[in-house]
PDB file of C-alpha atoms in Angstrom:
ATOM      1  CA  LEU A   1      -0.833 -16.019 -11.775  1.00  0.00           C
ATOM      2  CA  GLN A   2       0.374 -19.509 -12.503  1.00  0.00           C
ATOM      3  CA  VAL A   3       1.104 -22.127  -9.865  1.00  0.00           C
ATOM      4  CA  GLU A   4       4.286 -24.111 -10.391  1.00  0.00           C
ATOM      5  CA  ARG A   5       3.834 -27.306  -8.414  1.00  0.00           C
ATOM      6  CA  SER A   6       6.707 -29.166  -6.802  1.00  0.00           C
ATOM      7  CA  GLN A   7       6.965 -32.664  -5.372  1.00  0.00           C
ATOM      8  CA  LYS A   8       8.951 -31.222  -2.451  1.00  0.00           C
ATOM      9  CA  ALA A   9       7.009 -30.107   0.617  1.00  0.00           C
ATOM     10  CA  PHE A  10       6.284 -26.350   0.680  1.00  0.00           C
ATOM     11  CA  ALA A  11       8.145 -25.834  -2.628  1.00  0.00           C
ATOM     12  CA  SER A  12       5.233 -25.066  -4.974  1.00  0.00           C
ATOM     13  CA  ARG A  13       5.076 -21.396  -5.905  1.00  0.00           C
ATOM     14  CA  ALA A  14       3.053 -18.691  -7.633  1.00  0.00           C
ATOM     15  CA  VAL A  15       4.539 -16.917 -10.643  1.00  0.00           C
ATOM     16  CA  SER A  16       3.278 -13.733 -12.280  1.00  0.00           C
ATOM     17  CA  LEU A  17       1.887 -13.934 -15.800  1.00  0.00           C
ATOM     18  CA  VAL A  18       1.981 -10.129 -16.182  1.00  0.00           C
ATOM     19  CA  SER A  19       4.385  -7.229 -15.785  1.00  0.00           C
ATOM     20  CA  LEU A  20       3.278  -4.342 -13.544  1.00  0.00           C
ATOM     21  CA  PRO A  21       4.844  -1.157 -12.178  1.00  0.00           C
ATOM     22  CA  ALA A  22       5.671  -0.579  -8.513  1.00  0.00           C
ATOM     23  CA  GLY A  23       2.580  -0.071  -6.370  1.00  0.00           C
ATOM     24  CA  ALA A  24       0.130  -1.505  -8.926  1.00  0.00           C
ATOM     25  CA  VAL A  25      -2.695  -3.730  -7.722  1.00  0.00           C
ATOM     26  CA  PHE A  26      -1.953  -7.318  -8.696  1.00  0.00           C
ATOM     27  CA  ALA A  27      -5.104  -8.951  -7.282  1.00  0.00           C
ATOM     28  CA  HIS A  28      -8.069  -8.377  -4.992  1.00  0.00           C
ATOM     29  CA  ILE A  29      -8.718 -10.870  -2.201  1.00  0.00           C
ATOM     30  CA  THR A  30     -12.347 -11.704  -2.920  1.00  0.00           C
ATOM     31  CA  HIS A  31     -13.478 -14.939  -1.271  1.00  0.00           C
ATOM     32  CA  PRO A  32     -11.738 -15.272   2.106  1.00  0.00           C
ATOM     33  CA  THR A  33     -13.266 -17.265   4.928  1.00  0.00           C
ATOM     34  CA  PRO A  34     -12.615 -16.980   8.668  1.00  0.00           C
ATOM     35  CA  ALA A  35      -9.947 -19.379   9.888  1.00  0.00           C
ATOM     36  CA  THR A  36      -7.848 -20.369  12.835  1.00  0.00           C
ATOM     37  CA  LYS A  37      -4.112 -19.669  12.764  1.00  0.00           C
ATOM     38  CA  ALA A  38      -2.505 -22.201  10.409  1.00  0.00           C
ATOM     39  CA  TYR A  39       0.369 -22.333   7.938  1.00  0.00           C
ATOM     40  CA  THR A  40      -2.094 -21.521   5.122  1.00  0.00           C
ATOM     41  CA  SER A  41      -3.957 -18.695   6.882  1.00  0.00           C
ATOM     42  CA  VAL A  42      -3.276 -14.961   6.731  1.00  0.00           C
ATOM     43  CA  GLN A  43      -3.681 -12.745   9.785  1.00  0.00           C
ATOM     44  CA  ILE A  44      -5.995  -9.748   9.211  1.00  0.00           C
ATOM     45  CA  SER A  45      -6.197  -8.267  12.721  1.00  0.00           C
ATOM     46  CA  PRO A  46      -4.718  -8.960  16.155  1.00  0.00           C
ATOM     47  CA  ASN A  47      -7.159 -11.836  16.697  1.00  0.00           C
ATOM     48  CA  GLN A  48      -8.418 -12.875  13.245  1.00  0.00           C
ATOM     49  CA  HIS A  49      -7.109 -15.051  10.434  1.00  0.00           C
ATOM     50  CA  ILE A  50      -8.554 -15.926   7.037  1.00  0.00           C
ATOM     51  CA  GLU A  51      -8.050 -18.568   4.400  1.00  0.00           C
ATOM     52  CA  LEU A  52      -7.527 -17.021   0.965  1.00  0.00           C
ATOM     53  CA  ASN A  53      -9.400 -19.766  -0.926  1.00  0.00           C
ATOM     54  CA  SER A  54      -7.439 -19.020  -4.077  1.00  0.00           C
ATOM     55  CA  ALA A  55      -4.126 -19.694  -5.773  1.00  0.00           C
ATOM     56  CA  LEU A  56      -2.736 -16.709  -3.820  1.00  0.00           C
ATOM     57  CA  VAL A  57      -1.990 -19.253  -1.084  1.00  0.00           C
ATOM     58  CA  TYR A  58       1.035 -20.242  -3.221  1.00  0.00           C
ATOM     59  CA  CYS A  59       2.671 -16.819  -2.740  1.00  0.00           C
ATOM     60  CA  ASN A  60       5.667 -17.786  -0.658  1.00  0.00           C
ATOM     61  CA  HIS A  61       7.726 -15.793   1.823  1.00  0.00           C
ATOM     62  CA  SER A  62      10.773 -13.766   0.875  1.00  0.00           C
ATOM     63  CA  CYS A  63      12.916 -11.315   2.799  1.00  0.00           C
ATOM     64  CA  ASP A  64      13.021  -9.391  -0.533  1.00  0.00           C
ATOM     65  CA  PRO A  65       9.320  -9.664  -1.493  1.00  0.00           C
ATOM     66  CA  SER A  66       7.797  -8.851  -4.872  1.00  0.00           C
ATOM     67  CA  VAL A  67       4.305  -8.029  -3.525  1.00  0.00           C
ATOM     68  CA  VAL A  68       2.552  -6.901  -0.350  1.00  0.00           C
ATOM     69  CA  PHE A  69      -0.653  -8.334   1.077  1.00  0.00           C
ATOM     70  CA  ASP A  70      -2.661  -5.308   2.276  1.00  0.00           C
ATOM     71  CA  MET A  71      -5.272  -6.865   4.547  1.00  0.00           C
ATOM     72  CA  ASP A  72      -7.124  -3.584   5.206  1.00  0.00           C
ATOM     73  CA  LYS A  73      -7.765  -3.106   1.486  1.00  0.00           C
ATOM     74  CA  MET A  74      -7.929  -6.858   0.792  1.00  0.00           C
ATOM     75  CA  GLU A  75      -5.550  -6.508  -2.123  1.00  0.00           C
ATOM     76  CA  VAL A  76      -2.159  -7.708  -3.280  1.00  0.00           C
ATOM     77  CA  ARG A  77       0.078  -4.961  -4.676  1.00  0.00           C
ATOM     78  CA  VAL A  78       3.479  -4.831  -6.319  1.00  0.00           C
ATOM     79  CA  GLY A  79       6.035  -3.694  -3.757  1.00  0.00           C
ATOM     80  CA  GLU A  80       7.170  -0.077  -3.755  1.00  0.00           C
ATOM     81  CA  GLY A  81      10.479   0.606  -5.447  1.00  0.00           C
ATOM     82  CA  ARG A  82      10.368  -2.422  -7.726  1.00  0.00           C
ATOM     83  CA  GLU A  83       8.654  -3.614 -10.866  1.00  0.00           C
ATOM     84  CA  LEU A  84       7.007  -6.987 -11.244  1.00  0.00           C
ATOM     85  CA  LYS A  85       7.980  -8.771 -14.422  1.00  0.00           C
ATOM     86  CA  GLU A  86       6.248 -11.650 -16.147  1.00  0.00           C
ATOM     87  CA  GLY A  87       7.778 -14.853 -14.755  1.00  0.00           C
ATOM     88  CA  ASP A  88       8.744 -13.341 -11.370  1.00  0.00           C
ATOM     89  CA  ALA A  89       7.920 -15.384  -8.291  1.00  0.00           C
ATOM     90  CA  LEU A  90       5.094 -13.847  -6.257  1.00  0.00           C
ATOM     91  CA  THR A  91       6.452 -13.521  -2.742  1.00  0.00           C
ATOM     92  CA  PHE A  92       5.542 -11.486   0.313  1.00  0.00           C
ATOM     93  CA  PHE A  93       7.093 -10.840   3.690  1.00  0.00           C
ATOM     94  CA  TYR A  94       5.108 -13.143   6.002  1.00  0.00           C
ATOM     95  CA  PRO A  95       5.734 -11.035   9.133  1.00  0.00           C
ATOM     96  CA  SER A  96       3.942  -8.159   7.358  1.00  0.00           C
ATOM     97  CA  THR A  97       0.710 -10.012   8.192  1.00  0.00           C
ATOM     98  CA  GLU A  98       1.746 -12.521  10.885  1.00  0.00           C
ATOM     99  CA  TRP A  99       2.527 -11.643  14.497  1.00  0.00           C
ATOM    100  CA  ASP A 100       3.182 -15.203  15.686  1.00  0.00           C
ATOM    101  CA  MET A 101       3.253 -17.901  13.035  1.00  0.00           C
ATOM    102  CA  ALA A 102       1.685 -21.326  13.447  1.00  0.00           C
ATOM    103  CA  GLN A 103       4.654 -22.947  11.721  1.00  0.00           C
ATOM    104  CA  PRO A 104       7.987 -21.064  11.971  1.00  0.00           C
ATOM    105  CA  PHE A 105      10.614 -22.031   9.398  1.00  0.00           C
ATOM    106  CA  GLU A 106      14.177 -21.407   8.344  1.00  0.00           C
ATOM    107  CA  CYS A 107      14.085 -19.011   5.389  1.00  0.00           C
ATOM    108  CA  ASN A 108      16.064 -19.920   2.303  1.00  0.00           C
ATOM    109  CA  CYS A 109      15.019 -16.992   0.100  1.00  0.00           C
ATOM    110  CA  GLY A 110      18.617 -16.082  -0.723  1.00  0.00           C
ATOM    111  CA  ALA A 111      18.079 -12.349  -0.178  1.00  0.00           C
ATOM    112  CA  GLU A 112      21.163 -10.349   0.777  1.00  0.00           C
ATOM    113  CA  LYS A 113      19.537  -9.385   4.091  1.00  0.00           C
ATOM    114  CA  CYS A 114      17.703 -12.657   4.720  1.00  0.00           C
ATOM    115  CA  LEU A 115      16.411 -12.750   8.304  1.00  0.00           C
ATOM    116  CA  GLY A 116      16.924 -16.497   8.815  1.00  0.00           C
ATOM    117  CA  THR A 117      14.257 -18.015  11.050  1.00  0.00           C
ATOM    118  CA  ILE A 118      10.794 -16.625  10.281  1.00  0.00           C
ATOM    119  CA  ALA A 119       8.393 -16.969  13.208  1.00  0.00           C
ATOM    120  CA  GLY A 120       6.363 -13.745  12.947  1.00  0.00           C
ATOM    121  CA  ALA A 121       6.817 -10.024  13.504  1.00  0.00           C
ATOM    122  CA  LYS A 122       6.964 -10.369  17.301  1.00  0.00           C
ATOM    123  CA  ASP A 123      10.344 -12.136  17.003  1.00  0.00           C
ATOM    124  CA  ILE A 124      12.022  -9.664  14.631  1.00  0.00           C
ATOM    125  CA  ASP A 125      14.048  -6.644  15.669  1.00  0.00           C
ATOM    126  CA  GLU A 126      12.127  -3.418  15.037  1.00  0.00           C
ATOM    127  CA  GLU A 127      15.055  -1.949  13.128  1.00  0.00           C
ATOM    128  CA  ALA A 128      14.916  -4.864  10.672  1.00  0.00           C
ATOM    129  CA  LEU A 129      11.124  -4.519  10.361  1.00  0.00           C
ATOM    130  CA  GLN A 130      11.518  -0.879   9.303  1.00  0.00           C
ATOM    131  CA  ARG A 131      12.756  -2.114   5.909  1.00  0.00           C
ATOM    132  CA  TYR A 132       9.321  -3.604   5.172  1.00  0.00           C
ATOM    133  CA  TRP A 133       5.777  -2.515   4.474  1.00  0.00           C
ATOM    134  CA  LEU A 134       3.674  -3.788   7.397  1.00  0.00           C
ATOM    135  CA  ASN A 135      -0.079  -4.137   7.853  1.00  0.00           C
ATOM    136  CA  LYS A 136      -1.767  -1.802  10.317  1.00  0.00           C
ATOM    137  CA  HIS A 137      -2.470  -4.597  12.822  1.00  0.00           C
ATOM    138  CA  ILE A 138       1.221  -5.529  12.920  1.00  0.00           C
ATOM    139  CA  VAL A 139       2.242  -1.885  13.424  1.00  0.00           C
ATOM    140  CA  GLU A 140      -0.268  -1.572  16.271  1.00  0.00           C
ATOM    141  CA  MET A 141       0.938  -4.788  17.908  1.00  0.00           C
ATOM    142  CA  LEU A 142       4.551  -3.564  17.685  1.00  0.00           C
ATOM    143  CA  GLU A 143       3.546  -0.318  19.390  1.00  0.00           C
ATOM    144  CA  GLU A 144       1.908  -2.288  22.213  1.00  0.00           C
ATOM    145  CA  ARG A 145       4.957  -4.539  22.688  1.00  0.00           C
TER     146      ARG A 145
END
């Protein structure tokens, strides 16, 4: 991946340097460290977060994501039903890993079904969440809700 840096806050992004078919592994998450909930962390279980310690931290949110972060397998895969092309932005659906985000924000992804304010899976209607691949810990937390 290549990081395209921006002078604007939270506007830098990761871009793919390869083309891959739907479902292909894009990257393995290899050097995470335990963390507290923060805007840069990724939730891996109901009570645990990690820092990625890699350029993967520049994968931004989208309501029409190009990849999924599978925290059980510690891998990033191309989303089902779509190809990843060289030059595509690497984006994932933040609520697929985050129950309650440290720093909610107003999404500006431009997707046809953009969800607007992104604050974590706990604040999204379950019908809307059914459109997305979700990590096991998020599915379990939804069932407990």
